[in-house]
Amino acid sequence: MVHIIPLSVGQRRRDKGNASANADASPAGGATAPLDGYWQAVAEHYERRQAQQQAFDTEIAARRLNGEIAKTEADAVANAPADGAGLHDTVYGQVNPHTGQVVKTGQFDTLFDTFVKQAPPEVGAGLASRKEALRDAGSTRMAMQQLQRRKQYEQTQWFKVEAAELNTIAQSDPNDTAAFDATRQTGLDLLAKMNLDPQIRLQAEAAWRASTAKARMQALIAQDPRRAAEMLSAIPVASDPQAGDTRGGLSSDDIRRLVGQAHTATVSRLVETRANIDLASQNAPDAIANAGNYSGAMPSSTNFVDVYGEEEGGKRYQEFSRKIDAGRQAFGMRTMPNQAIHAALRDAEPGPGSSDEDHLRYQVTAAATLKTLRERRADPAGYVREVFPNIDAAWSDVTGQAGKSEINNREAYNRAIALSVAAQLQLGIEDPQPLPAAVVQSIADDFSRNDRPQADRAAVLSDLLAAAPDPGTRKALSLQLDRAGLYQPAEIDPITTAATGQQSPTSASADEPKSAFRQAAEDFGNYLSEGFESLGRAPHDIGLALRDLRDSPLDFLEQLPATPGSGAVAEGRLASEVVGEAVAKGLAIVRSRTGRFGKPLEEFATSGSRATSELAAEGTIARQAAETKSLIKAAEDAAYRVSMGAKPDKAELLQIIKSIARDPSKVKYPGASLGRAASKNYRKTFLDANPNLEGEVVVHHAAERQVWERYPDLFAADEMHSLQNLRGIPKGLDSLLHKIVFRFEWDQFYEAHPEATRRQVLDYVTYIDQKYGHLFNPPIGE
C-alpha cells in the first residue's frame, strides 16, 4: 500500500519566536515536546485516511473472495449426485455445534485460507475476521441447496413410480380387486416415506387415489364400456362386488368425463363391431369356401346381440353361422365330383320326424351344394384353376407375370387346357370350358384395342384353336370364344357355294347387322357342312341327328351357337323359312353326290315346309327369348364393368340402359301393387315365397324406401315390406341395377314429381318393372 503524505504535512511549525532558538530548545534527556494542536489534527487525519483505504481494499478483496466461493458452490452443485447427498459437507465441511470448532474442513476452508495468504497483510487481517460469518451464510445456502435437490429427486422418483403403477393398473384385469388394492397401497407407502409437509402429503395421497381409480375405470372402459358406464352412474351391476365402490377417489368432474369416455367407447365399439359383422357376412363365407379360413375378425353371437338386440341379433347370428358352415362344407366339396355332392345332399335330406338340427344341417348342406355347383357352372375352368395348384401354375405359365395371355406359347396353352378340361371332367362338370373367364377377358381386352389389325386377331384365334388337344376340346373352345364375341368366322359356306354359286350371308359387310335367325341359318349350314363331310365315316349317326332335328327343330335352334352381339333379333323372315332354305341348299349337295340320304333329307325339308305356319308363333317366342338373352348378356357385361371399378357418366349410363332395357310398351304386365307385410324382415318374406333363390339374389323394394320418406302420407308403413313390393335382383347385377340404374330412374321421378300421388308412384313402379323385369329373378312381364 502506498501512503502519500501531503507536503504541507511536513512543514512543521512551532510557536512564534526565534527559529534557531526553537531548534535548540529540546529539553535535557531528549524528550520530545508534545505536538501542538495543528499537528495533532494532521496525524489523526492521516490515521483516518489510512483506515479508509484499508477498508476499501478489504472490501474489494472480499468481493473477489465471494466470487470464488460462489464458483466453488456452483461447481459443487453441478457435480453433486441426483439426491444432493454430501453437497453441504463437500463445500463447508462440519462444525461442532457446541464448541464452534471445525471438525471437518471443506472446499471453503481451503479456498479461504489460500486467498487470505495471497492478500496484502493489511487486507488479510480484515478478511480473516470474516471467515466464520462467510461460513455461516454459505453453510445455510448449501444446506438449502441440498434439501431442494433431495426434494426434486424424490418428486422425480415418485413420478416414475406413479407412471409405472398406473400403467400396471391399466394393463391388469380391472376386476382383480386384490391386485388393485395392493398397487394403490404401494403408492401410499412410498408417499409416507417422502419428505413432505403434512398438508401436501394429504393432497398427494388424494391425488394418488383419484389417479388409480381413474386408471382402473379406463381399463374397465377398454374391456367393457357399457358396464363401466353403469358402475360410474352408481347403478349396481349384477354379481359385481365393486359396484358400491365405483366413486372412491373420483371427483364429480372425473366421473362425468369417464362416463363420457364410456359412452363414446360403447358407440365406437358398436360401430367397429357392426363393420366387422358386415365385412364378415360379406366376405367370410366365400373366403372359407375358397381358402378354408377367414383372415378378418370373426364376430361372435354376443357381437350380434350388442348391435342388433337379443331377438334380431340371435336370428342374424344363426343365419351367419349357417353361411359359415355352408362355406366350410363348400370348401370340403371343392374336389368332390358333382355326383358325390348330390349324394351328400340326398344323404342330408331329413326324413319324417327329423329334428330341427337335421333340418338345419340339410339347409347348410344345400347352401354349400348350391354355392359349389353355381361357381362350377359360372366359370368351370376358373373354378378348377382356383382349386388345383398345378392347374393354376399351368395357366400362370400361359399368362406370365404381367397377367396377359401369350397365345403364341402353344405348348403351354395345350398343357393348361388339357389339365383344365381333365379336372372339370373329373369333377363331373358336363359342359367343360377350356379357358377360364379371366383368360377370355384378357384376350377380349387385347382385341378391344383399336390398333390391333383384324388379321392379327384371326391369327391369334387360329393359334389358340390349334392349341386345343383334341377335336372335342377344340369345338368347346370355339363355342366359348363365340359366346364371348371373339370368334366371328368370315369363311365362305361350301354348301351354299356349291348349290347356288353364291356366297353365304357370312360374307356380308361386317358393319351390316344380322338377325339372330340369319345367324342360326348360317350356323345350321356349317353344321350340315360338317355332317356331309363326315357322311362317309358315320352315316348312321348323321341320319339319327338329322331325324332329331326334323322332330324338334326349335330345340335345335336353341342349341345352336348364337352370337348375341351380331344383331340379336332384327326384322326379317321367320326362322322356319331361313332353316328351310338352309336345308334346301344342303339337299342340292346330297342329291348331286349320293342317293342314299336323299329321301330322309327330303322328308326333313318337306316337314319343315309344312311346319312353317306352326313355327310362326313359335318363331315369335324364339325371337323374344333371343332378345331377352341378349339383354341379360348386355346387363351382365355392364355389371361386370361396374364391379371392376367403372363409374359411368350420364351419357354412358343412358347407353347402358338402352342396351339392357325392354320397350315397356311391348311388355304384357298387369301392373304393380302393394300388400300388407306381417314382418319387417322383408328378406325372409321374399325368400319364404322363393326358397330356391336363397343366396342367389339381393332383395330390392320396387317402390323404394325413399318413397315413404318423400311422400309419407301416400302409403301405410306395412306396405313397404309386403311381398308385392319385393323384387329379386341377381347378385351379379345388383351393383349395376340397384345402385346405379334404379337410382338414376328414381332421381328422375323425384325431380319431376316433388309432390306425387299414390297412382303416379305405382305407375312408375309398373314402368320400371316393364323396363327391367326380365332382369329380375323371378322375372316380371312377358
C-alpha positions in Angstrom: 0.0 0.0 0.0 1.5 3.4 -1.0 1.0 6.2 1.5 1.2 9.7 0.1 1.7 12.5 2.7 1.0 16.0 1.5 4.0 18.4 1.6 2.2 20.7 3.9 2.1 18.0 6.5 6.0 18.1 6.6 6.1 21.9 7.2 6.1 21.6 10.9 5.6 24.8 12.8 6.2 25.7 16.4 5.2 28.8 18.4 6.4 32.1 17.1 9.8 33.2 18.1 13.4 32.6 17.1 13.7 29.7 14.8 17.2 28.8 15.9 16.3 29.1 19.4 13.5 26.9 18.9 15.7 24.4 17.2 17.9 24.2 20.3 15.2 24.3 22.7 15.0 20.5 23.3 14.7 19.6 27.0 17.5 17.7 28.6 17.3 13.9 28.2 15.9 14.0 24.6 12.3 14.1 25.4 10.1 15.3 22.6 7.8 18.1 23.3 4.1 17.4 22.6 2.7 18.4 19.2 0.7 21.4 19.1 -3.0 21.2 18.1 -2.3 21.6 14.4 -0.1 18.6 14.1 -2.3 16.5 16.3 -5.1 17.1 13.8 -2.9 16.2 10.9 -1.9 12.9 12.5 -5.5 12.0 13.2 -6.5 12.8 9.7 -3.8 10.6 8.4 -4.9 7.7 10.5 -8.5 8.1 9.4 -7.4 8.2 5.7 -5.3 5.1 6.1 -8.2 3.2 7.8 -10.5 4.1 4.9 -8.1 2.9 2.3 -7.6 -0.4 4.1 -11.4 -0.8 4.4 -11.9 -0.2 0.7 -9.1 -2.6 -0.3 -10.5 -5.2 2.1 -14.0 -4.8 0.6 -12.7 -5.3 -2.9 -10.8 -8.4 -1.9 -13.9 -9.7 -0.1 -15.9 -9.3 -3.3 -13.3 -11.3 -5.2 -13.4 -13.9 -2.4 -17.2 -14.1 -2.6 -16.9 -14.7 -6.4 -14.5 -17.6 -5.8 -16.9 -19.0 -3.2 -19.9 -18.7 -5.5 -18.0 -20.5 -8.2 -16.9 -23.3 -5.9 -20.6 -23.7 -4.7 -21.8 -23.8 -8.3 -19.3 -26.4 -9.3 -20.2 -28.5 -6.2 -23.9 -28.3 -7.1 -23.2 -29.3 -10.7 -21.2 -32.3 -9.7 -23.3 -33.4 -6.8 -25.4 -36.7 -7.1 -29.1 -36.5 -8.1 -30.3 -36.6 -4.5 -27.7 -33.9 -3.4 -26.1 -36.2 -0.8 -22.9 -34.6 0.7 -23.3 -31.3 -1.1 -23.0 -29.2 2.1 -20.1 -31.1 3.7 -18.1 -31.0 0.4 -18.1 -27.3 0.4 -18.2 -26.2 4.1 -17.2 -29.3 6.0 -18.6 -29.9 9.5 -18.5 -27.7 12.6 -19.1 -28.8 16.2 -22.3 -27.1 17.1 -21.3 -27.0 20.8 -17.7 -25.6 20.6 -17.9 -24.0 17.2 -14.7 -25.7 16.2 -14.3 -27.1 12.6 -14.2 -30.9 12.8 -14.1 -31.4 9.1 -12.7 -29.0 6.6 -14.3 -28.4 3.2 -13.5 -26.6 -0.1 -14.4 -23.3 1.6 -11.6 -23.6 4.2 -9.0 -24.4 1.6 -10.2 -21.6 -0.7 -10.4 -19.0 2.1 -7.0 -19.7 3.7 -5.3 -19.6 0.3 -6.9 -16.4 -0.6 -6.0 -14.7 2.7 -2.4 -15.8 2.4 -2.1 -14.3 -1.0 -3.7 -10.9 0.0 -1.6 -8.0 1.4 -1.1 -8.1 5.2 -3.1 -5.0 5.9 -6.1 -6.7 3.9 -5.6 -10.2 5.1 -6.3 -9.3 8.6 -9.6 -7.8 7.7 -10.6 -10.8 5.6 -9.7 -13.3 8.3 -12.2 -11.7 10.6 -15.0 -12.5 8.2 -14.4 -16.3 7.8 -17.0 -17.5 10.3 -19.6 -15.2 9.0 -19.0 -16.3 5.5 -19.1 -20.0 6.6 -22.4 -19.5 8.4 -24.0 -17.8 5.4 -22.6 -20.3 2.9 -23.4 -23.3 5.0 -27.0 -22.3 5.2 -27.1 -21.7 1.5 -25.6 -25.2 0.7 -27.9 -26.9 3.2 -30.9 -25.4 1.4 -29.5 -26.4 -2.0 -29.0 -30.0 -0.7 -32.6 -30.1 0.7 -34.0 -28.8 -2.6 -32.0 -31.3 -4.6 -33.3 -34.1 -2.4 -36.9 -32.9 -2.7 -36.6 -32.7 -6.5 -35.1 -36.2 -6.5 -37.9 -37.6 -4.5 -40.5 -36.0 -6.8 -38.8 -37.3 -9.9 -38.7 -40.8 -8.5 -42.3 -40.6 -7.4 -43.4 -39.6 -10.9 -41.6 -42.6 -12.3 -43.2 -44.9 -9.7 -46.6 -43.4 -10.3 -46.5 -43.8 -14.1 -45.3 -47.4 -13.7 -48.0 -48.3 -11.2 -50.8 -46.6 -13.2 -49.6 -48.5 -16.3 -49.7 -51.7 -14.3 -53.3 -50.9 -13.4 -54.2 -50.1 -17.0 -52.8 -53.4 -18.2 -54.3 -55.5 -15.3 -57.7 -57.0 -15.0 -59.9 -54.3 -13.6 -62.0 -56.9 -11.8 -58.9 -58.1 -9.8 -59.7 -56.1 -6.7 -56.8 -57.6 -4.6 -54.2 -56.6 -7.2 -55.6 -53.1 -7.5 -55.6 -52.6 -3.7 -52.0 -53.8 -3.4 -50.9 -51.4 -6.2 -52.7 -48.5 -4.6 -51.2 -49.2 -1.2 -47.7 -49.4 -2.7 -48.0 -45.8 -3.8 -49.4 -44.7 -0.4 -46.5 -46.3 1.4 -44.0 -44.6 -0.8 -45.7 -41.2 -0.2 -45.4 -41.8 3.5 -41.6 -42.1 3.2 -41.2 -38.8 1.3 -40.2 -35.6 3.0 -43.5 -33.7 2.5 -45.4 -31.2 4.6 -48.5 -32.8 6.2 -50.9 -30.8 4.1 -49.0 -31.5 0.9 -48.9 -35.2 1.9 -52.7 -35.3 2.2 -53.1 -33.7 -1.2 -50.6 -36.1 -2.8 -52.4 -39.2 -1.3 -55.8 -37.9 -2.5 -54.4 -37.3 -6.0 -52.9 -40.9 -6.0 -56.3 -42.4 -5.0 -58.0 -40.5 -7.8 -55.4 -41.4 -10.4 -55.6 -45.1 -9.5 -59.4 -45.1 -9.5 -59.4 -43.3 -12.9 -56.8 -45.8 -14.4 -58.9 -48.7 -13.2 -62.1 -47.3 -14.7 -60.3 -46.6 -18.0 -59.1 -50.2 -18.1 -62.7 -51.3 -17.5 -63.9 -49.0 -20.2 -61.5 -50.6 -22.6 -62.7 -54.0 -21.5 -66.5 -53.4 -21.1 -67.5 -49.8 -21.7 -71.2 -50.5 -21.1 -70.6 -52.0 -17.6 -68.2 -49.2 -16.8 -70.9 -46.6 -17.6 -73.3 -48.4 -15.3 -70.8 -48.5 -12.5 -69.9 -44.9 -12.8 -73.6 -44.0 -12.8 -73.8 -45.8 -9.5 -76.2 -48.4 -11.0 -75.4 -51.7 -9.4 -74.3 -54.4 -11.8 -75.4 -57.9 -11.1 -72.7 -60.1 -9.5 -70.3 -57.1 -9.3 -68.7 -56.8 -5.9 -67.2 -53.4 -6.8 -70.5 -51.7 -7.7 -70.6 -49.9 -4.4 -67.1 -48.5 -4.7 -67.1 -47.0 -8.1 -66.7 -43.4 -7.0 -64.0 -43.9 -4.4 -61.3 -41.3 -5.0 -63.0 -39.7 -8.0 -64.4 -36.2 -8.2 -67.7 -35.4 -9.9 -65.8 -33.9 -12.8 -63.7 -37.1 -13.1 -66.9 -39.2 -13.1 -68.6 -37.1 -15.8 -65.5 -37.3 -18.0 -65.3 -41.0 -17.5 -68.9 -41.6 -18.2 -68.5 -39.6 -21.5 -65.5 -41.8 -22.4 -67.5 -44.9 -21.6 -70.4 -43.9 -23.8 -68.0 -42.9 -26.6 -66.2 -46.2 -26.3 -69.5 -48.1 -26.3 -70.6 -46.4 -29.5 -67.2 -46.8 -31.1 -67.1 -50.5 -30.2 -70.6 -51.0 -31.7 -69.6 -49.2 -34.9 -66.5 -51.4 -35.2 -68.4 -54.5 -34.3 -71.1 -53.7 -36.9 -68.3 -53.1 -39.5 -66.7 -56.4 -38.6 -70.1 -58.2 -38.9 -70.8 -56.6 -42.3 -67.3 -57.5 -43.6 -67.5 -61.0 -42.2 -71.0 -61.5 -43.5 -69.9 -60.4 -47.0 -66.5 -62.0 -47.2 -66.1 -64.8 -44.6 -68.4 -67.4 -46.3 -66.6 -67.1 -49.7 -63.2 -66.8 -48.1 -63.8 -70.0 -46.1 -65.3 -71.8 -49.1 -62.2 -70.8 -51.2 -59.3 -71.0 -48.7 -60.7 -72.8 -45.7 -60.3 -69.7 -43.4 -61.1 -66.1 -43.0 -58.3 -63.7 -42.1 -60.6 -61.0 -40.7 -62.3 -60.7 -37.3 -65.0 -63.3 -36.8 -68.0 -61.9 -34.9 -69.5 -63.8 -32.0 -73.1 -64.2 -31.0 -72.6 -61.6 -28.4 -71.4 -59.1 -31.0 -74.7 -59.7 -33.0 -76.8 -59.2 -29.9 -74.9 -56.0 -29.0 -75.5 -54.5 -32.4 -79.0 -55.8 -33.3 -80.5 -56.6 -30.0 -81.2 -60.0 -28.5 -84.0 -61.2 -30.8 -82.8 -59.8 -34.1 -79.2 -60.4 -33.3 -79.9 -64.1 -32.5 -81.6 -64.6 -35.8 -78.9 -62.8 -37.7 -76.2 -64.8 -36.0 -78.0 -68.1 -36.8 -78.1 -67.0 -40.4 -74.5 -66.0 -40.4 -73.5 -69.3 -38.8 -75.3 -71.2 -41.4 -73.4 -69.4 -44.1 -70.1 -70.0 -42.4 -71.0 -73.7 -42.1 -72.0 -73.8 -45.7 -68.7 -72.2 -46.6 -66.8 -74.9 -44.6 -68.8 -77.6 -46.4 -68.3 -75.9 -49.8 -64.5 -75.9 -49.1 -64.8 -79.6 -48.3 -66.7 -80.1 -51.6 -64.1 -78.3 -53.8 -62.6 -81.6 -55.0 -65.7 -83.7 -54.8 -67.4 -84.8 -58.1 -70.8 -83.4 -58.8 -72.3 -86.9 -58.3 -70.8 -87.2 -54.8 -72.1 -83.7 -54.0 -75.6 -84.6 -55.0 -75.2 -87.9 -53.0 -74.2 -85.9 -49.9 -77.2 -83.7 -50.3 -79.5 -86.7 -50.6 -77.9 -88.2 -47.5 -78.5 -85.0 -45.6 -82.2 -84.7 -46.6 -84.3 -85.0 -43.4 -86.9 -87.7 -43.3 -90.2 -87.8 -41.4 -89.8 -87.0 -37.7 -86.4 -85.4 -38.2 -85.2 -83.0 -35.6 -84.7 -79.3 -36.1 -81.0 -79.9 -36.1 -81.4 -82.3 -39.0 -83.3 -79.7 -41.0 -80.7 -77.1 -40.2 -77.9 -79.5 -41.3 -79.7 -80.1 -44.5 -80.1 -76.4 -45.2 -76.4 -75.9 -44.6 -75.5 -78.8 -47.0 -78.0 -77.5 -49.6 -76.5 -74.0 -49.4 -73.0 -75.4 -49.8 -74.1 -77.5 -52.7 -75.8 -74.6 -54.5 -72.8 -72.4 -54.0 -70.4 -75.0 -55.3 -72.4 -76.0 -58.3 -73.2 -72.4 -59.1 -69.5 -71.5 -59.1 -68.7 -74.5 -61.3 -71.4 -73.5 -63.8 -70.4 -69.8 -63.8 -66.7 -70.4 -64.6 -65.8 -74.1 -64.6 -62.3 -73.5 -65.9 -61.7 -70.7 -63.4 -63.0 -72.9 -60.6 -60.6 -75.8 -61.2 -57.8 -73.3 -61.6 -58.6 -71.9 -58.1 -58.9 -75.4 -56.6 -55.9 -77.2 -58.1 -52.5 -75.6 -57.7 -51.0 -77.4 -60.6 -53.7 -76.1 -63.0 -53.1 -72.6 -61.6 -49.4 -73.0 -62.2 -50.1 -74.1 -65.8 -52.2 -71.0 -66.5 -49.6 -68.8 -64.9 -47.1 -70.1 -67.4 -49.6 -69.0 -70.1 -50.4 -65.6 -68.7 -46.9 -64.8 -67.5 -46.0 -62.3 -64.8 -47.9 -59.4 -66.4 -51.2 -61.4 -66.3 -51.6 -61.2 -70.1 -52.2 -64.2 -72.2 -49.3 -65.2 -74.5 -51.2 -67.2 -77.2 -48.1 -67.9 -79.2 -46.9 -70.2 -76.4 -48.9 -73.1 -77.9 -47.3 -75.8 -75.8 -48.1 -74.0 -72.5 -51.7 -73.4 -73.7 -52.0 -77.1 -74.8 -51.0 -78.3 -71.3 -53.1 -75.8 -69.4 -56.2 -76.5 -71.5 -55.7 -80.3 -71.2 -55.3 -80.1 -67.4 -58.3 -77.8 -67.1 -60.6 -80.0 -69.1 -59.4 -83.2 -67.4 -60.1 -81.6 -63.9 -63.5 -80.5 -65.0 -64.4 -84.0 -66.2 -63.0 -85.4 -63.0 -65.4 -83.1 -61.1 -68.3 -84.3 -63.2 -68.8 -80.9 -65.0 -71.0 -81.8 -68.0 -70.0 -78.8 -70.2 -66.3 -78.2 -69.6 -64.9 -74.9 -70.7 -61.3 -74.9 -71.9 -60.5 -71.3 -70.8 -61.0 -69.5 -67.5 -63.1 -66.4 -67.7 -60.1 -64.3 -66.7 -58.1 -65.6 -69.7 -61.0 -64.9 -72.1 -61.3 -61.4 -70.7 -57.6 -60.9 -71.2 -58.0 -61.9 -74.8 -61.0 -59.6 -75.2 -59.2 -56.7 -73.6 -56.3 -57.3 -76.1 -58.8 -57.4 -79.0 -60.5 -54.2 -77.8 -57.5 -52.1 -78.7 -58.2 -50.2 -81.9 -54.7 -50.6 -83.2 -54.9 -54.4 -83.3 -55.4 -55.4 -87.0 -58.1 -57.9 -87.9 -55.6 -60.2 -89.4 -53.7 -60.4 -86.1 -56.8 -61.2 -84.3 -57.6 -64.0 -86.7 -54.1 -65.4 -86.3 -54.4 -65.3 -82.5 -57.7 -67.3 -82.6 -56.2 -69.7 -85.1 -53.2 -70.4 -82.8 -55.5 -70.7 -79.9 -57.7 -73.3 -81.5 -54.6 -75.2 -82.7 -53.5 -75.4 -79.0 -56.6 -77.5 -78.2 -55.5 -81.1 -77.5 -58.4 -82.8 -79.3 -61.4 -82.1 -81.6 -63.9 -82.1 -78.8 -62.0 -79.6 -76.8 -61.4 -77.5 -80.0 -65.2 -77.4 -80.6 -65.8 -76.4 -77.0 -63.2 -73.7 -77.3 -64.7 -72.4 -80.5 -68.1 -72.2 -78.8 -66.6 -70.4 -75.7 -64.9 -67.8 -77.9 -68.1 -67.3 -79.9 -70.1 -66.7 -76.7 -67.5 -64.1 -75.7 -68.0 -62.4 -79.0 -64.4 -63.1 -80.1 -64.9 -65.8 -82.8 -66.7 -64.5 -85.9 -65.6 -66.5 -88.9 -65.9 -65.0 -92.3 -65.3 -68.0 -94.4 -67.5 -69.0 -97.5 -70.0 -71.7 -96.8 -69.0 -74.6 -99.1 -72.6 -76.0 -99.2 -74.2 -72.7 -100.2 -71.5 -72.0 -102.8 -71.8 -75.5 -104.4 -75.6 -75.3 -104.5 -76.2 -71.8 -105.7 -72.9 -70.5 -106.8 -73.2 -67.6 -104.4 -71.6 -66.8 -101.1 -73.4 -67.4 -97.9 -74.7 -64.5 -95.8 -71.5 -64.6 -93.7 -69.7 -62.7 -96.5 -71.8 -59.7 -95.9 -70.3 -56.5 -94.7 -69.0 -56.5 -91.2 -70.9 -53.3 -90.5 -74.3 -54.8 -91.6 -76.2 -56.2 -88.6 -77.5 -59.7 -89.0 -80.6 -61.2 -87.3 -80.2 -64.0 -84.8 -82.2 -66.3 -87.1 -80.0 -65.4 -90.1 -77.0 -66.3 -87.9 -78.8 -69.5 -86.9 -79.2 -70.4 -90.6 -75.5 -69.8 -91.2 -74.7 -72.0 -88.2 -77.0 -74.6 -89.5 -75.3 -74.6 -92.8 -72.0 -75.0 -91.1 -73.4 -77.9 -89.1 -74.6 -79.6 -92.3 -71.2 -78.9 -93.9 -69.5 -80.8 -91.1 -72.1 -83.5 -91.3 -71.8 -84.0 -95.0 -68.1 -84.1 -94.8 -68.4 -87.0 -92.4 -71.1 -88.9 -94.3 -68.6 -91.5 -95.4 -67.4 -92.0 -91.9 -70.6 -92.1 -89.8 -73.7 -92.0 -92.0 -75.9 -93.7 -89.4 -75.1 -91.1 -86.7 -75.7 -88.3 -89.1 -79.1 -89.8 -90.1 -80.1 -90.0 -86.5 -79.0 -86.5 -85.8 -81.0 -85.2 -88.8 -84.1 -87.1 -87.6 -83.8 -85.5 -84.2 -83.6 -82.1 -85.9 -86.6 -82.9 -88.0 -88.7 -83.9 -84.9 -87.7 -80.8 -82.9 -86.3 -78.0 -85.0 -86.8 -75.3 -82.3 -84.8 -77.4 -79.8 -82.1 -77.4 -82.4 -82.3 -73.6 -82.8 -82.0 -73.2 -79.0 -78.8 -75.4 -79.1 -77.1 -73.6 -82.0 -74.2 -71.4 -81.1 -75.7 -67.9 -81.4 -73.8 -64.6 -81.4 -76.0 -62.2 -79.3 -73.9 -59.2 -80.3 -74.4 -59.7 -84.0 -77.8 -58.1 -84.2 -80.0 -60.0 -81.8 -83.5 -60.3 -83.2 -83.9 -57.9 -86.1 -86.7 -57.5 -88.6 -86.7 -60.4 -91.1 -88.2 -63.7 -92.1 -89.4 -66.4 -89.8 -86.9 -68.9 -88.5 -88.6 -71.8 -90.4 -88.1 -70.1 -93.7 -84.4 -69.5 -93.1 -83.9 -73.0 -91.9 -85.9 -74.4 -94.8 -83.6 -72.5 -97.2 -80.5 -73.9 -95.5 -81.9 -77.5 -95.7 -82.8 -77.0 -99.4 -79.2 -75.9 -100.1 -78.0 -79.0 -98.3 -80.3 -81.2 -100.3 -78.9 -79.9 -103.5 -75.5 -81.2 -102.5 -76.8 -84.5 -101.2 -78.8 -85.2 -104.4 -75.9 -84.5 -106.6 -73.4 -86.7 -104.6 -75.4 -89.6 -103.1 -78.8 -91.0 -103.3 -78.7 -92.9 -100.1 -79.6 -90.0 -97.9 -81.8 -88.1 -100.4 -85.1 -89.4 -99.0 -84.5 -88.7 -95.3 -83.4 -85.2 -96.1 -86.2 -84.6 -98.5 -88.7 -85.7 -95.8 -87.0 -83.3 -93.4 -87.2 -80.4 -95.9 -90.9 -81.3 -96.6 -91.7 -81.4 -92.9 -90.0 -78.1 -92.5 -92.2 -76.6 -95.2 -95.4 -78.0 -93.6 -94.4 -76.6 -90.2 -94.0 -73.1 -91.5 -97.3 -71.9 -90.1 -96.8 -73.8 -86.9 -93.4 -72.2 -86.4 -94.7 -68.7 -87.0 -95.9 -68.3 -83.4 -93.0 -70.2 -82.0 -90.7 -68.0 -84.0 -92.0 -65.0 -82.2 -91.4 -66.7 -78.9 -87.9 -67.6 -80.1 -87.2 -64.0 -81.1 -88.3 -62.9 -77.6 -86.2 -65.4 -75.9 -83.2 -64.5 -78.0 -83.8 -60.8 -77.3 -84.1 -61.4 -73.6 -80.9 -63.4 -73.6 -79.1 -60.6 -75.4 -80.4 -58.0 -72.9 -79.3 -60.1 -70.0 -75.9 -60.7 -71.5 -75.6 -56.9 -72.0 -76.6 -56.3 -68.4 -74.1 -58.9 -67.2 -71.3 -57.2 -69.2 -72.2 -53.8 -67.8 -72.4 -55.1 -64.3 -69.0 -56.7 -64.7 -67.5 -53.4 -65.8 -69.1 -51.6 -62.8 -67.8 -54.3 -60.4 -64.3 -53.7 -61.8 -64.5 -50.0 -60.8 -66.0 -48.3 -63.9 -68.1 -45.2 -63.0 -70.3 -44.4 -66.0 -71.3 -40.7 -66.6 -74.8 -39.8 -67.6 -74.2 -40.4 -71.3 -72.6 -43.8 -70.7 -75.4 -44.7 -68.2 -78.1 -43.9 -70.8 -76.2 -46.1 -73.3 -76.2 -48.9 -70.8 -79.9 -48.5 -70.1 -80.6 -48.6 -73.8 -78.6 -51.8 -74.2 -80.3 -53.7 -71.2 -83.9 -52.3 -71.1 -87.0 -53.7 -72.7 -89.5 -51.5 -74.5 -92.2 -51.1 -71.8 -94.9 -50.6 -74.4 -94.3 -54.2 -75.7 -94.4 -55.9 -72.3 -97.5 -57.6 -71.0 -97.8 -56.9 -67.3 -100.9 -56.3 -65.2 -99.2 -53.6 -63.2 -97.5 -53.1 -59.8 -99.4 -53.3 -56.5 -98.8 -53.3 -52.7 -99.9 -55.6 -50.0 -99.6 -55.8 -46.2 -96.4 -57.2 -44.5 -96.7 -59.2 -41.3 -93.0 -58.7 -40.6 -90.3 -56.1 -41.2 -87.9 -58.8 -42.2 -88.6 -58.3 -45.9 -85.7 -60.6 -47.0 -87.3 -63.5 -45.1 -90.7 -62.6 -46.6 -89.3 -62.8 -50.1 -87.2 -66.0 -49.6 -90.2 -67.8 -47.9 -92.0 -67.2 -51.1 -89.0 -68.1 -53.3 -86.9 -70.6 -51.2 -84.9 -71.7 -54.3 -83.4 -68.2 -54.5 -81.5 -68.3 -51.2 -78.1 -66.9 -51.8 -78.8 -66.1 -55.4 -80.5 -62.6 -55.2 -80.4 -59.3 -53.4 -83.9 -58.4 -52.2 -85.0 -55.0 -53.5 -88.0 -52.8 -52.9 -89.8 -52.0 -56.1 -91.2 -48.8 -54.6 -88.0 -47.8 -52.8 -87.8 -46.7 -49.2 -87.3 -43.1 -50.1 -90.9 -43.1 -51.4 -92.1 -43.4 -47.8 -89.7 -40.6 -46.7 -90.6 -38.2 -49.5 -94.3 -38.9 -49.6 -95.1 -40.0 -46.0 -98.9 -39.7 -46.5 -99.3 -41.9 -49.6 -98.7 -45.4 -48.2 -99.0 -47.3 -44.9 -95.8 -48.4 -43.2 -96.5 -52.1 -43.5 -97.0 -51.8 -47.3 -93.2 -51.1 -47.7 -92.1 -54.7 -46.9 -95.0 -56.5 -48.5 -94.2 -59.4 -50.9 -95.9 -57.5 -53.8 -93.3 -54.7 -53.3 -90.2 -57.0 -53.3 -88.1 -58.0 -56.3 -85.1 -60.3 -56.5 -82.1 -58.9 -58.3 -79.3 -61.5 -59.2 -76.3 -60.7 -57.1 -74.2 -60.3 -60.2 -76.4 -57.4 -61.4 -77.0 -55.7 -58.0 -74.1 -53.2 -58.3 -75.5 -52.1 -61.7 -79.3 -52.2 -61.2 -79.8 -51.4 -57.6 -77.1 -48.9 -57.0 -76.8 -47.1 -60.4 -79.7 -47.7 -62.8 -82.6 -47.6 -60.3 -81.0 -44.7 -58.5 -81.0 -42.8 -61.8 -84.6 -43.8 -62.6 -86.0 -42.7 -59.2 -84.0 -39.5 -59.1 -85.6 -38.7 -62.5 -89.1 -39.3 -60.9 -88.4 -37.3 -57.8 -87.2 -34.3 -59.9 -90.4 -34.4 -62.0 -92.7 -35.1 -59.0 -91.8 -33.0 -55.9 -95.4 -33.8 -54.9 -96.8 -37.2 -56.2 -100.0 -39.2 -55.9 -100.2 -42.9 -55.0 -101.2 -43.7 -58.6 -98.2 -41.9 -60.0 -95.9 -43.8 -57.8 -97.4 -47.2 -58.6 -97.5 -46.3 -62.3 -93.8 -45.6 -62.2 -93.1 -48.9 -60.4 -95.0 -50.6 -63.2 -92.9 -48.7 -65.8 -89.7 -49.9 -64.1 -91.0 -53.5 -63.9 -91.8 -53.4 -67.6 -88.5 -51.9 -68.5 -86.2 -54.1 -66.3 -88.4 -57.0 -65.1 -86.6 -59.5 -67.4 -83.5 -59.0 -65.3 -85.3 -59.9 -62.0 -85.4 -63.3 -60.5 -88.2 -64.4 -60.8 -88.7 -62.3 -63.9 -91.7 -60.0 -64.4 -93.7 -59.3 -67.5 -93.8 -61.1 -70.9 
